[in-house]
Amino acid sequence: MSDAKSYVKKIQEQLHEKDPNQKEFLQAIDEFLPTMVPFLEKHPEFEEANLLALVSEPERLIQFRVPWQDDKGNWQVNRGYRIQFNSALGPYKGGLRFHPSVNLSILKFLAFEQIFKNSLTGLPIGGGKGGSDFDPKGKSDSEIMRFCQSFMTELARHIGPDLDVPAGDIGVGGREIGYLYGTYKRLKQYDAGVLTGKPLGFWGSKVRTEATGYGAVYFVKHLLNDLKDDFNGKKVIVSGSGNVAIYAVEKLQELGANVVTVSDSNGFIYDETGIDVSLLKEIKEVKRQRLTAYAEQKESAQYFAGQSVWDFDTSADLAFPCATQNEIDLEQAKLLVKNGVKVVSEGANMPSTLEAAEYFIENGVLYCPGKAANAGGVTVSALEMSQNSQRLQWESEEVDQKLDDIMKNIYEACRDTAKEYGEENNFVLGANIAGFEKVAKAMLAQGLV
Ligand code: NDP
């Protein structure tokens, strides 16, 4: 075994020993570290500095109590978290997730991936993530507001426009960011740059809402362009029906693809005439209803209750998982390959299990990992920080063009780095090495503090 290989294995073993119960974090580590071997063979100085051990340890973990009162007057308590993982390239940056499954392992995996995603954007942002095991489903608007106010009452002391800048994620959209921002402002001062994903009326960025979904599509647009191909007539499976999924569907349809599915945690919609994105937005963003409402209003739509869209046996060209982690397992990956899927672009974070991702790569699927393909959201968040510092709001066309340009750069960095290390089309390896190199160099130059 080469030196680099045994070093990587040693660090993996140490991390497994330290936190044996952090399943998702260890999955992200097991995906990332082995791809560092060829890089360390070329750059032994990073191994000498024990950089992999350093980069796998968060700079700071914050956990706090979030008490709040429900509409019946009962006191509830949830856990709040913020992981400040790495600040080598700039202030910690990453979303807040409100979902009952949230725990330290999930947030550590998300924050770890965020370091390299943010590095890939080429913008001055470090990596972080946070959230709560609070379940927003079925809560009234006032309950959401009270929860957000209590959450920010503690979080405010740990964040700031030049320190740590949270944004949204699952369960946290414009409404929640508005409530969180209001409380921050009351406790500290007017400082728009402390949160991104703000509504447009108080210094949000145009195209932020659309950015993650659009970005995942732009990534594939540049990939298809290399193959002298485009989206015209392509049949696409999308999962999820939240922020990322809606805008992935919108951009895919705009570029000529036919998206036939969307899903939520209760089931999925198959609409062979193509998902009606205006109807989807009305149901999810305005009325905050479930997907069953879509099937009730669209005659061509079929609703499959209690089933995963990834078990649906239908031919397709492209797949965009945009719901959550580990939604595609090995069997489902096999089904996608059997059904002709040639490109998988991850709008969600780590939606494919390690085995599923390996199967895609081994079987020639152009597999675009979340940390590269879904970087559009954080890209426009960083552009929102720039606009807030300038006290300016840029036009949609300008932001959209910058987003497209940055997604092109990210795609090319993944492509070229994979090629440089003799693993053509292995965008996982390309993304990991290209993302890590900048962070590692900065850490080394800063004296490994
Ligand atoms: P939303 O809360 O807007 O939507 C999440 C969607 O995924 C919903 O349709 C939800 O269904 C579904 N979902 C969530 N958990 C599960 C589950 N356990 N099983 C099945 N379906 C589930 O979140 P976003 O669209 O913002 O985020 C989706 C993914 O994209 C996440 O992985 C997130 O980390 C990632 N991401 C988001 C970014 C952003 O800018 N928002 C940026 C980069 C990545 P239901 O309503 O039934 O829960």
XYZ file of C-alpha atoms and ligand atoms in Angstrom:
497
model
C 0.000 0.000 0.000
C 1.367 3.454 -0.909
C 2.148 5.938 1.866
C -0.788 8.114 0.882
C -3.164 5.139 0.871
C -2.151 4.003 4.343
C -2.320 7.593 5.645
C -5.873 7.994 4.314
C -6.887 4.644 5.789
C -5.436 5.605 9.171
C -7.410 8.870 9.262
C -10.601 7.054 8.232
C -10.117 4.520 11.022
C -9.478 7.257 13.579
C -12.653 9.088 12.602
C -14.714 5.875 12.729
C -13.313 5.144 16.161
C -13.998 8.642 17.481
C -17.612 8.928 16.352
C -18.881 5.433 15.531
C -22.521 6.562 15.643
C -22.225 9.455 13.215
C -23.399 7.445 10.214
C -23.945 10.260 7.718
C -20.766 12.108 8.661
C -18.720 8.925 8.276
C -20.382 8.273 4.922
C -19.255 11.705 3.711
C -15.751 10.998 5.062
C -15.623 7.576 3.367
C -16.640 9.151 0.076
C -14.153 12.008 0.371
C -10.919 10.720 1.886
C -10.086 7.883 -0.564
C -10.292 10.351 -3.477
C -7.416 12.264 -1.848
C -4.894 9.465 -2.460
C -3.732 10.540 -5.951
C -3.593 14.160 -4.792
C -1.441 13.357 -1.746
C 0.861 11.224 -3.868
C 1.576 14.351 -5.914
C 1.592 16.736 -2.928
C 3.172 14.977 0.093
C 3.432 18.310 1.976
C -0.266 18.063 2.861
C 0.198 14.620 4.341
C 3.249 15.824 6.288
C 1.066 18.559 7.808
C -1.599 15.957 8.670
C -4.067 18.100 6.759
C -6.730 15.395 6.389
C -7.047 14.973 10.146
C -7.249 18.729 10.561
C -9.824 19.353 7.853
C -12.091 16.569 9.177
C -12.402 18.190 12.610
C -14.889 21.083 12.938
C -13.401 24.315 14.264
C -16.417 24.686 16.561
C -19.707 22.903 17.376
C -22.526 24.823 19.029
C -25.563 23.094 20.492
C -28.359 24.876 22.343
C -31.842 24.573 23.790
C -34.757 26.117 21.894
C -37.842 26.531 24.093
C -41.043 27.769 22.410
C -44.750 27.849 23.084
C -47.286 26.167 20.776
C -50.727 27.562 19.957
C -52.312 25.636 22.827
C -49.971 27.329 25.291
C -47.837 24.216 25.868
C -44.086 24.675 26.184
C -42.035 22.696 23.695
C -38.306 22.235 23.507
C -36.072 21.445 20.548
C -32.347 21.233 19.936
C -30.576 23.910 17.949
C -27.148 23.530 16.343
C -24.536 25.439 14.413
C -21.430 23.716 13.062
C -18.615 26.128 12.216
C -16.490 23.672 10.307
C -13.840 25.599 8.403
C -13.029 29.297 8.005
C -9.824 29.062 5.941
C -11.453 30.753 2.932
C -13.868 33.137 4.643
C -16.777 33.432 7.075
C -18.588 30.162 7.805
C -21.378 29.807 5.259
C -24.114 27.192 4.944
C -27.819 26.693 5.479
C -30.100 25.978 8.408
C -32.235 22.834 8.249
C -35.444 22.383 10.267
C -36.469 18.722 10.100
C -37.180 16.099 12.790
C -34.287 13.944 11.529
C -31.685 16.658 12.235
C -28.822 15.568 14.494
C -25.112 16.190 14.882
C -24.147 13.532 12.349
C -26.352 14.942 9.574
C -25.215 18.502 10.207
C -21.544 17.493 10.343
C -21.852 15.717 6.980
C -23.576 18.754 5.481
C -21.037 21.206 6.920
C -18.104 19.043 5.807
C -19.370 18.896 2.200
C -20.101 22.609 2.353
C -16.384 23.418 2.852
C -15.447 21.975 -0.536
C -18.603 23.160 -2.293
C -17.916 26.709 -1.165
C -14.293 26.427 -2.215
C -15.398 25.292 -5.694
C -17.451 28.476 -6.173
C -14.214 30.492 -6.060
C -15.869 32.945 -3.638
C -14.488 33.912 -0.197
C -16.605 31.669 2.042
C -15.813 28.977 4.600
C -18.034 26.007 5.466
C -20.780 25.658 8.081
C -24.266 24.289 8.623
C -26.914 24.359 11.311
C -30.517 23.741 12.152
C -32.882 22.048 14.516
C -34.889 18.868 14.994
C -37.992 21.098 14.947
C -40.657 19.793 12.529
C -42.309 22.684 10.665
C -44.935 20.369 9.119
C -48.432 21.100 10.405
C -47.304 24.105 12.468
C -49.203 27.383 12.280
C -47.540 30.532 11.041
C -47.386 31.886 14.606
C -45.750 28.703 15.885
C -43.108 28.931 13.138
C -42.535 32.576 14.082
C -42.177 31.861 17.797
C -39.811 28.989 17.107
C -37.627 31.102 14.788
C -37.509 33.924 17.348
C -36.384 31.578 20.103
C -33.847 29.857 17.832
C -32.275 33.180 16.840
C -32.246 34.476 20.414
C -29.378 32.056 21.032
C -27.882 31.796 17.534
C -27.412 35.582 17.256
C -24.460 35.569 19.643
C -22.554 33.131 17.414
C -23.037 34.661 13.939
C -22.329 37.914 12.102
C -21.796 39.221 8.550
C -18.023 38.667 8.752
C -18.161 35.648 11.045
C -20.885 33.190 10.065
C -23.706 33.752 7.590
C -26.511 31.145 7.630
C -29.090 30.640 4.856
C -32.024 28.255 4.227
C -32.158 24.511 3.624
C -34.875 21.873 4.138
C -37.753 23.469 6.061
C -36.220 26.945 5.991
C -37.303 29.296 3.199
C -37.988 33.012 2.829
C -40.633 33.073 5.570
C -38.339 31.540 8.190
C -35.342 33.657 7.135
C -37.588 36.736 7.545
C -38.513 35.802 11.127
C -34.920 34.879 11.982
C -33.648 38.141 10.542
C -36.205 40.214 12.457
C -35.012 38.770 15.747
C -31.321 39.173 14.885
C -31.943 42.829 14.015
C -33.745 43.425 17.279
C -30.996 41.828 19.350
C -27.976 43.197 17.538
C -28.412 45.832 14.839
C -29.423 46.328 11.231
C -26.968 44.188 9.329
C -28.521 42.669 6.230
C -25.438 40.559 5.463
C -25.895 38.287 8.488
C -28.318 35.945 6.684
C -28.850 35.138 3.024
C -31.937 33.924 1.218
C -33.748 37.002 2.540
C -36.939 38.123 0.839
C -36.342 40.685 -1.927
C -37.996 43.500 0.050
C -35.190 43.608 2.605
C -32.072 43.033 0.592
C -32.404 39.475 -0.597
C -30.786 38.740 -3.948
C -32.744 38.260 -7.092
C -32.423 34.646 -8.366
C -31.498 33.303 -4.880
C -34.762 31.351 -4.672
C -34.115 29.792 -8.070
C -30.347 29.410 -7.708
C -29.841 25.839 -6.472
C -32.271 24.264 -8.939
C -31.118 26.422 -11.855
C -27.470 25.774 -10.937
C -27.887 21.986 -10.998
C -29.345 22.341 -14.502
C -26.608 24.743 -15.670
C -23.969 22.252 -14.510
C -25.506 19.614 -16.802
C -26.017 22.147 -19.612
C -22.242 22.649 -19.769
C -21.636 18.923 -19.535
C -24.071 18.223 -22.397
C -22.504 21.045 -24.360
C -19.152 19.218 -24.203
C -20.911 16.187 -25.669
C -22.479 18.374 -28.405
C -25.854 17.617 -26.886
C -28.613 19.575 -25.106
C -31.823 19.146 -23.089
C -34.196 19.102 -26.053
C -36.598 16.181 -25.816
C -34.822 14.594 -22.819
C -37.074 12.757 -20.373
C -36.183 13.637 -16.781
C -36.988 12.213 -13.368
C -36.899 14.771 -10.543
C -37.440 13.953 -6.872
C -38.603 16.378 -4.195
C -41.059 19.234 -4.606
C -39.414 21.891 -2.462
C -37.258 24.861 -3.314
C -34.541 22.986 -5.217
C -36.867 20.639 -7.117
C -39.298 23.358 -8.249
C -36.603 25.492 -9.869
C -34.763 22.527 -11.347
C -38.058 21.573 -13.032
C -38.627 25.152 -14.193
C -35.207 25.510 -15.834
C -35.269 21.986 -17.314
C -38.640 22.642 -18.980
C -37.439 26.049 -20.181
C -34.443 24.388 -21.867
C -36.642 21.858 -23.668
C -36.626 18.807 -21.372
C -39.746 16.903 -20.351
C -39.814 16.463 -16.553
C -42.313 13.733 -15.681
C -42.040 13.350 -11.888
C -41.860 15.209 -8.575
C -42.155 13.708 -5.091
C -42.426 14.309 -1.366
C -42.056 12.109 1.690
C -45.570 10.700 1.165
C -45.355 9.638 -2.488
C -44.733 10.852 -6.025
C -46.463 12.309 -9.068
C -46.021 10.933 -12.585
C -47.262 13.321 -15.229
C -46.346 12.125 -18.700
C -47.370 15.417 -20.305
C -44.730 17.173 -18.206
C -44.932 18.709 -14.738
C -46.928 21.955 -14.768
C -44.516 24.166 -12.843
C -47.005 27.043 -12.318
C -49.464 24.653 -10.703
C -46.656 23.119 -8.630
C -45.565 26.552 -7.369
C -49.137 27.541 -6.537
C -49.595 24.352 -4.481
C -46.236 24.294 -2.714
C -45.229 27.950 -2.381
C -48.536 29.795 -2.113
C -51.008 27.348 -0.576
C -48.394 25.180 1.201
C -50.346 22.020 0.294
C -49.206 18.434 -0.280
C -48.621 16.902 -3.727
C -51.967 15.110 -3.672
C -53.460 18.530 -4.537
C -51.486 18.445 -7.814
C -53.019 15.104 -8.814
C -56.491 16.394 -7.945
C -56.075 19.369 -10.261
C -54.190 17.859 -13.197
C -55.966 15.140 -15.140
C -52.836 13.639 -16.739
C -51.124 13.207 -13.348
C -51.004 9.947 -11.420
C -50.194 9.948 -7.690
C -48.342 6.953 -6.205
C -48.947 7.045 -2.462
C -46.251 5.736 -0.121
C -43.806 4.954 -2.931
C -40.361 6.264 -3.804
C -39.964 7.769 -7.243
C -36.666 5.863 -7.500
C -38.562 2.539 -7.552
C -40.602 3.685 -10.550
C -39.753 1.500 -13.534
C -39.763 3.885 -16.489
C -37.240 4.853 -19.153
C -35.501 8.220 -18.709
C -32.448 10.139 -19.910
C -31.570 12.209 -16.870
C -32.214 12.113 -13.111
C -32.177 15.054 -10.688
C -32.515 13.896 -7.054
C -33.579 17.059 -5.201
C -35.096 15.817 -1.907
C -32.714 14.550 0.771
C -29.690 12.410 1.695
C -29.557 8.698 0.847
C -32.740 8.678 -1.228
C -31.138 6.478 -3.954
C -29.714 3.125 -2.884
C -27.821 0.537 -4.940
C -30.940 -1.277 -6.222
C -32.503 1.995 -7.279
C -29.265 3.046 -8.989
C -29.338 -0.242 -10.921
C -32.914 0.465 -12.006
C -31.965 3.921 -13.275
C -29.060 2.516 -15.282
C -31.271 -0.261 -16.690
C -33.808 2.375 -17.716
C -31.250 4.336 -19.728
C -30.352 7.222 -17.398
C -27.060 8.723 -18.602
C -26.663 11.699 -16.267
C -27.450 12.095 -12.545
C -27.240 15.648 -11.215
C -27.647 15.993 -7.458
C -29.716 19.001 -6.425
C -29.877 17.496 -2.936
C -26.889 16.857 -0.663
C -25.605 13.249 -0.770
C -28.867 11.809 -2.175
C -27.021 8.725 -3.445
C -25.595 6.166 -1.042
C -21.896 5.382 -1.432
C -22.755 2.117 -3.236
C -25.206 3.858 -5.576
C -22.659 6.545 -6.463
C -19.960 3.936 -7.142
C -22.391 1.978 -9.331
C -23.163 5.077 -11.401
C -19.482 5.796 -11.975
C -18.600 2.163 -12.766
C -21.453 1.975 -15.274
C -20.534 5.089 -17.227
C -23.260 7.343 -15.847
C -22.106 10.960 -15.766
C -22.592 11.392 -12.046
C -22.566 15.003 -10.830
C -22.175 15.004 -7.025
C -24.147 17.459 -4.906
C -21.118 19.313 -3.637
C -20.500 20.506 -7.198
C -23.912 20.373 -8.899
C -25.918 22.098 -6.158
C -23.368 24.844 -5.459
C -25.620 27.376 -7.213
C -27.507 28.169 -4.004
C -24.465 29.118 -1.988
C -23.043 30.918 -5.007
C -25.953 33.340 -5.122
C -25.906 33.544 -1.323
C -22.305 34.770 -1.550
C -23.401 37.217 -4.250
C -26.150 38.355 -1.863
C -23.425 39.080 0.743
C -21.562 41.176 -1.849
C -24.719 43.119 -2.729
C -25.458 43.703 0.966
C -21.942 45.081 1.516
C -22.371 47.383 -1.458
C -25.907 48.380 -0.357
C -27.023 47.534 -3.893
C -29.382 45.039 -5.476
C -28.303 43.661 -8.827
C -30.726 42.866 -11.652
C -31.884 39.289 -12.266
C -30.049 39.014 -15.583
C -26.759 39.968 -13.960
C -27.119 37.497 -11.090
C -28.312 34.711 -13.385
C -25.383 35.261 -15.742
C -22.890 35.175 -12.860
C -24.542 31.977 -11.587
C -24.273 30.335 -14.994
C -20.627 31.421 -15.361
C -19.709 30.072 -11.922
C -21.508 26.747 -12.555
C -19.506 26.501 -15.810
C -16.275 27.101 -13.878
C -17.236 24.465 -11.326
C -18.087 21.941 -14.035
C -14.796 22.624 -15.813
C -12.812 22.364 -12.574
C -14.387 18.939 -11.891
C -13.832 17.785 -15.477
C -10.249 19.020 -15.780
C -9.128 17.859 -12.339
C -10.559 14.378 -12.955
C -8.681 14.241 -16.237
C -5.450 15.525 -14.651
C -5.534 12.627 -12.179
C -6.283 10.041 -14.887
C -9.916 9.479 -13.897
C -11.823 11.029 -16.788
C -15.505 11.725 -15.982
C -15.056 10.928 -12.284
C -16.589 14.208 -11.127
C -16.543 13.067 -7.495
C -12.770 12.848 -7.537
C -12.565 16.044 -9.578
C -14.814 18.010 -7.196
C -13.101 16.698 -4.075
C -9.558 17.421 -5.194
C -10.336 20.814 -6.764
C -12.331 21.842 -3.659
C -9.769 20.526 -1.169
C -6.663 21.972 -2.826
C -7.669 25.601 -2.227
C -8.724 24.981 1.362
C -5.603 22.974 2.165
C -3.265 25.582 0.688
C -4.984 28.318 2.697
C -4.761 26.283 5.903
C -1.086 25.593 5.356
C -0.350 29.257 4.567
C -2.265 30.351 7.664
C -0.072 28.174 9.868
C -2.514 25.317 10.440
C -4.396 27.194 13.166
P -37.423 21.980 0.966
O -37.747 21.887 2.378
O -37.853 23.179 0.187
O -37.937 20.689 0.184
C -37.511 19.421 0.542
C -38.221 18.406 -0.346
O -37.634 17.134 -0.130
C -39.698 18.267 -0.025
O -40.395 17.879 -1.172
C -39.690 17.164 1.026
O -40.914 16.450 1.142
C -38.620 16.254 0.467
N -38.014 15.504 1.574
C -37.361 16.003 2.653
N -36.991 15.018 3.475
C -37.424 13.890 2.898
C -37.343 12.524 3.257
N -36.743 12.147 4.391
N -37.895 11.615 2.408
C -38.494 11.996 1.256
N -38.609 13.282 0.871
C -38.079 14.198 1.676
O -35.820 21.834 0.883
P -34.837 22.225 -0.290
O -35.503 22.038 -1.599
O -34.235 23.524 0.044
O -33.677 21.139 -0.105
C -33.679 19.878 -0.789
C -32.255 19.316 -0.823
O -31.391 20.223 -1.486
C -31.621 19.055 0.545
O -30.778 17.931 0.451
C -30.768 20.314 0.751
O -29.710 20.095 1.662
C -30.271 20.530 -0.667
N -29.784 21.870 -0.944
C -30.600 22.955 -0.786
C -30.126 24.215 -1.080
C -31.013 25.415 -1.042
O -30.569 26.472 -1.508
N -32.226 25.336 -0.556
C -28.722 24.435 -1.488
C -27.992 23.207 -1.727
C -28.503 21.995 -1.437
P -41.852 16.695 2.424
O -42.495 18.034 2.172
O -42.796 15.570 2.418
O -40.942 16.711 3.626
